[in-house]
Short mmCIF file of C-alpha atoms in Angstrom, two decimals:
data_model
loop_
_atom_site.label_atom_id
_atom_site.label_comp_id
_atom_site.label_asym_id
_atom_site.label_seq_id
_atom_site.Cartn_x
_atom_site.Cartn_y
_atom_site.Cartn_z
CA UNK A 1 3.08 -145.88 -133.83
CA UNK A 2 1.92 -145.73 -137.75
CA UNK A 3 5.40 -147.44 -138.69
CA UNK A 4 4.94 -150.35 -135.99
CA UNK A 5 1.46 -151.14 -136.83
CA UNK A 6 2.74 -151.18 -140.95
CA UNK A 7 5.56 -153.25 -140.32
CA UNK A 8 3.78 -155.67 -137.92
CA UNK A 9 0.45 -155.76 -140.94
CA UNK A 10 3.55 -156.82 -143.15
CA UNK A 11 5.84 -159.11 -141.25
CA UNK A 12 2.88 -161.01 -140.19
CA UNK A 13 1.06 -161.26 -143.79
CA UNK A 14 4.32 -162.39 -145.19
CA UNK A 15 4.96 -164.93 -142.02
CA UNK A 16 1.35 -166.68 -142.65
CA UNK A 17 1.48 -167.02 -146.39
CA UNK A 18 2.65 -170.41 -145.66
CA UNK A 19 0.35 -171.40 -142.85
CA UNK A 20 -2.34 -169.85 -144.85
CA UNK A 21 -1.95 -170.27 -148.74
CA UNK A 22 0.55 -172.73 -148.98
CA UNK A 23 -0.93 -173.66 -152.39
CA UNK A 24 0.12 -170.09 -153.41
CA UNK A 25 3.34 -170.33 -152.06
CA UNK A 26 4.20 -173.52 -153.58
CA UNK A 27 2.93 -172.24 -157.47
CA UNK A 28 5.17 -168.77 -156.58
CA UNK A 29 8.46 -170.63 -155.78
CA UNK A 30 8.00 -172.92 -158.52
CA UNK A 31 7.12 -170.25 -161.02
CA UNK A 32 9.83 -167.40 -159.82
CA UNK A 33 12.28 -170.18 -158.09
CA UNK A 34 13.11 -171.25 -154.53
CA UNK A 35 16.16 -169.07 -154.40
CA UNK A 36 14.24 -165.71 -156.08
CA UNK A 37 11.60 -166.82 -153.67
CA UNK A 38 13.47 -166.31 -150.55
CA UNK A 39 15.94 -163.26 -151.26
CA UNK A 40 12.26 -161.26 -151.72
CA UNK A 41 11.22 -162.91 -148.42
CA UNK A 42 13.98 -162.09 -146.85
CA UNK A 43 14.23 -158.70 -148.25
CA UNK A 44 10.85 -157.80 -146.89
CA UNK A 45 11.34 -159.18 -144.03
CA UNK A 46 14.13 -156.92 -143.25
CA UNK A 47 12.07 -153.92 -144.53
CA UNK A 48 9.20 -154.66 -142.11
CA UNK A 49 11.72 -155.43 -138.98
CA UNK A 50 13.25 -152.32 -139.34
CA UNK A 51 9.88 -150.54 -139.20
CA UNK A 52 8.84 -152.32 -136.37
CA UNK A 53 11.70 -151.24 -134.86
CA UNK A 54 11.74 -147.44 -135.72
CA UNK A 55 8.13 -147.46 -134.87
CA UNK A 56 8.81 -149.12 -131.61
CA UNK A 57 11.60 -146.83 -130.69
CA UNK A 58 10.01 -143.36 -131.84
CA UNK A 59 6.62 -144.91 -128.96
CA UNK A 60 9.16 -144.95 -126.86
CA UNK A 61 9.99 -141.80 -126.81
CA UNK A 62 6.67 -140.25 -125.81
CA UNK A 63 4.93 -143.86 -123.94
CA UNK A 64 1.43 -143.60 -123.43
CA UNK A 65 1.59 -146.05 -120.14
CA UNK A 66 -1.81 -148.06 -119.83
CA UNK A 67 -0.60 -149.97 -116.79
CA UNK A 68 2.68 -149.96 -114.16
CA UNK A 69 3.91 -153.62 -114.06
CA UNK A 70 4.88 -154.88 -110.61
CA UNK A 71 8.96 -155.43 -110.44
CA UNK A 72 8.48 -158.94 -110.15
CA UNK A 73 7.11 -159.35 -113.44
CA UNK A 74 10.93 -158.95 -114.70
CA UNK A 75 11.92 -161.89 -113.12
CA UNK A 76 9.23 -163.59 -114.25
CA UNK A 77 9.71 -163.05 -117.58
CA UNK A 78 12.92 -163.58 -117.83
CA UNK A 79 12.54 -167.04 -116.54
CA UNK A 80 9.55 -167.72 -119.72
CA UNK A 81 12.28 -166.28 -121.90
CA UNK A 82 14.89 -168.22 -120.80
CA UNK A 83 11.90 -171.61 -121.46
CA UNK A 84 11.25 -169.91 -124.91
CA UNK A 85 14.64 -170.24 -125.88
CA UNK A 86 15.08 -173.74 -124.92
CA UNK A 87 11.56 -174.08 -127.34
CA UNK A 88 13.64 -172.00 -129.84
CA UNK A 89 16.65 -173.72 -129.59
CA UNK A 90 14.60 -177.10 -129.60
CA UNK A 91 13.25 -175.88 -132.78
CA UNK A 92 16.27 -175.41 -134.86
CA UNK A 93 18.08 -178.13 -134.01
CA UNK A 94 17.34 -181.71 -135.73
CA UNK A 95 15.66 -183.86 -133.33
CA UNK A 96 15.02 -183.22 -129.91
CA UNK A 97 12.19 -184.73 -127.94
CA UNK A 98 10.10 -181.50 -127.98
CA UNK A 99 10.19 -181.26 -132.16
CA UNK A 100 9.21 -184.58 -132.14
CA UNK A 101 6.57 -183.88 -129.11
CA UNK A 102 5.21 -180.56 -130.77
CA UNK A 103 5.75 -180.37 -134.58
CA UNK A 104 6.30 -176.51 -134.40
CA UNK A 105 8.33 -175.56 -131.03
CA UNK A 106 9.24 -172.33 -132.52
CA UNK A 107 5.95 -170.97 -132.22
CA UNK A 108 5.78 -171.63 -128.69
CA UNK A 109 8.54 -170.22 -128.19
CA UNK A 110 7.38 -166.67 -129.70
CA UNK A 111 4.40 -167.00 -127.50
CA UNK A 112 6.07 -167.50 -124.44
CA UNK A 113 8.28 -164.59 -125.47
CA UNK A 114 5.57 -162.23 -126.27
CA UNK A 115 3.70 -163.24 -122.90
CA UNK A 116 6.46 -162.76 -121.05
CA UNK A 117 7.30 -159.05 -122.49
CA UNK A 118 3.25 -158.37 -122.30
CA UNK A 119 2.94 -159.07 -118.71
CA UNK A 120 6.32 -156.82 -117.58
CA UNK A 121 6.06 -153.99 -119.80
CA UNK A 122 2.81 -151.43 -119.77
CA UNK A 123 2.54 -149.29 -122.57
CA UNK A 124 0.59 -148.79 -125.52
CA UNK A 125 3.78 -149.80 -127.54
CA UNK A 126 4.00 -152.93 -126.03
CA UNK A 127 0.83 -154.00 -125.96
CA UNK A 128 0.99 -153.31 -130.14
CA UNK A 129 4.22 -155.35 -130.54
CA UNK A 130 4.24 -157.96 -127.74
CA UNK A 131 0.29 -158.70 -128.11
CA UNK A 132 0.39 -158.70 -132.02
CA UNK A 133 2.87 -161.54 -131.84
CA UNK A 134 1.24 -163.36 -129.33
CA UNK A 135 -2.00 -163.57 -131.38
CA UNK A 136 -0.23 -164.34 -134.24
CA UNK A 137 1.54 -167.43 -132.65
CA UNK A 138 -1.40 -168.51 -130.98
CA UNK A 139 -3.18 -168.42 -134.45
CA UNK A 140 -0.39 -169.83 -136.31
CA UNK A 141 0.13 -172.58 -134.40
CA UNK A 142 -3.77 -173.65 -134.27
CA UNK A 143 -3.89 -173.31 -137.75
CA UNK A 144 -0.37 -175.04 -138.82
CA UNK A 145 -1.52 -178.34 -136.10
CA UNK A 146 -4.79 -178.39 -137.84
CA UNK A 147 -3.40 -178.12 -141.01
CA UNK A 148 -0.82 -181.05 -139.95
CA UNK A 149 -3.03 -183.15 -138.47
CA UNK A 150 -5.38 -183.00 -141.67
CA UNK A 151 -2.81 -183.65 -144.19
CA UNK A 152 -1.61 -186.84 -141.97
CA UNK A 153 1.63 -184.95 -141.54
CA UNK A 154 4.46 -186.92 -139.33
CA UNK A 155 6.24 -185.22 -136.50
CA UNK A 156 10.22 -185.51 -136.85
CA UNK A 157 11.56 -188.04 -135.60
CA UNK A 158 13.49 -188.26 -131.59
CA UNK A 159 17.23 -188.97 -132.58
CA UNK A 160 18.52 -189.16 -128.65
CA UNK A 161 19.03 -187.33 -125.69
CA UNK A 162 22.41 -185.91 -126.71
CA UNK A 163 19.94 -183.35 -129.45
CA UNK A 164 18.28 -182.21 -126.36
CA UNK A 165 21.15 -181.55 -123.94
CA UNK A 166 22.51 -179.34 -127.43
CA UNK A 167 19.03 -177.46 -127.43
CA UNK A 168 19.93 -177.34 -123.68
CA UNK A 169 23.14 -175.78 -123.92
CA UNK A 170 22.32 -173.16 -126.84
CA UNK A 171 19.30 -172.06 -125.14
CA UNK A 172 21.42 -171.25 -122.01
CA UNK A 173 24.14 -169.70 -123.63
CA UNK A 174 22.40 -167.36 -125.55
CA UNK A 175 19.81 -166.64 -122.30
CA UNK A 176 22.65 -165.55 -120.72
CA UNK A 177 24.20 -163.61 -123.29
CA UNK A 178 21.05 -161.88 -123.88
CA UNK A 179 20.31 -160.92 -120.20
CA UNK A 180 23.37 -160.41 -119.03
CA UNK A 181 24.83 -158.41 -122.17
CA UNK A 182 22.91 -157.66 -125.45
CA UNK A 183 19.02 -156.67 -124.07
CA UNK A 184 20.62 -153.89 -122.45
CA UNK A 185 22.98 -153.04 -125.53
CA UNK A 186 20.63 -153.44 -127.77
CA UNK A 187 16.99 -152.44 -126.32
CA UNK A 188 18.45 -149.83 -123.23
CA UNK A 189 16.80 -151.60 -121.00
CA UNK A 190 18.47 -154.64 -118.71
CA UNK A 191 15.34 -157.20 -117.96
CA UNK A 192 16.78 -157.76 -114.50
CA UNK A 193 15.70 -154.48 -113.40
#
């Protein structure tokens, strides 16, 4: 549990230096370089995933279970997932309605995926991971519209619905992919069961 609280302390410090001293982060890439910048964000990044991971994994060996989710919880979260994905997907690609709706889709999307892993999985564990990044979207996202919103930032601009039936089509694809073949693969556990 020690390694998945560190690595969640670090991944979400490093996550909200930009929602939360972008001054800092501005005088640090211009001082050490955009491209320096990054490769130690990334780096980290990696670092802390990878304890969140081995912590997550080594709770999972010995659970401490604080509630028994109902079955249909599964199927309920895999249909939020499968909506979080679309936000994802909406997110990364250049100009779909919900971008230009939102301003930061992605966000929404980690909420909805940390709600939806929250409500069908019951142990201590989980509640650690999944919870941690839900209050850390919901905060994020409060504090990057406020921040927006005070600075008089503009939303991207809605280039047509052919952006959104891509963000469509991505989100699906890789929904299925990841239900159908790589949650079980890679996590042990298939989220239709």
């Amino acid at each position: 549990m020690l390694n998945l609280v560190i690595g969640l302390v670090i991944f979400f410090g490093l996550h909200s230096v930009h929602i939360f001293a972008p001054e800092w982060r501005a005088r640090s890439m211009a001082k050490n370089g955009a491209v320096r910048w990054r490769m130690r964000f990334g780096l980290i990044s990696l670092l802390a995933i990878a304890s969140i991971v081995m912590g997550f994994m080594q709770a999972r060996l010995a659970p401490v279970w604080l509630w028994n989710p109902p079955m249909w919880t599964h199927q309920i979260a895999s249909l939020l997932v499968l909506v979080s994905f679309y936000f994802a997907a909406a997110a990364l690609i250049p100009g779909t309605k919900l971008k230009a709706m939102v301003g930061h889709p992605f966000l929404l999307a980690i909420k909805l995926w940390a709600f939806a892993h929250l409500i069908s999985n019951g142990t201590l564990a989980d509640l650690v991971l999944f919870g941690g990044f839900l209050v850390w979207s919901i905060v994020s996202f409060a504090v990057a519209r406020r921040r927006d919103r005070a600075a008089g930032v503009e939303k991207p601009e809605y280039i047509g619905v052919h952006m959104d039936l891509a963000a469509f089509v991505v989100c699906i694809v890789c929904w299925f992919a990841m239900v159908f073949f790589l949650h079980k693969m890679l996590i042990g556990v298939s989220p239709l069961v």
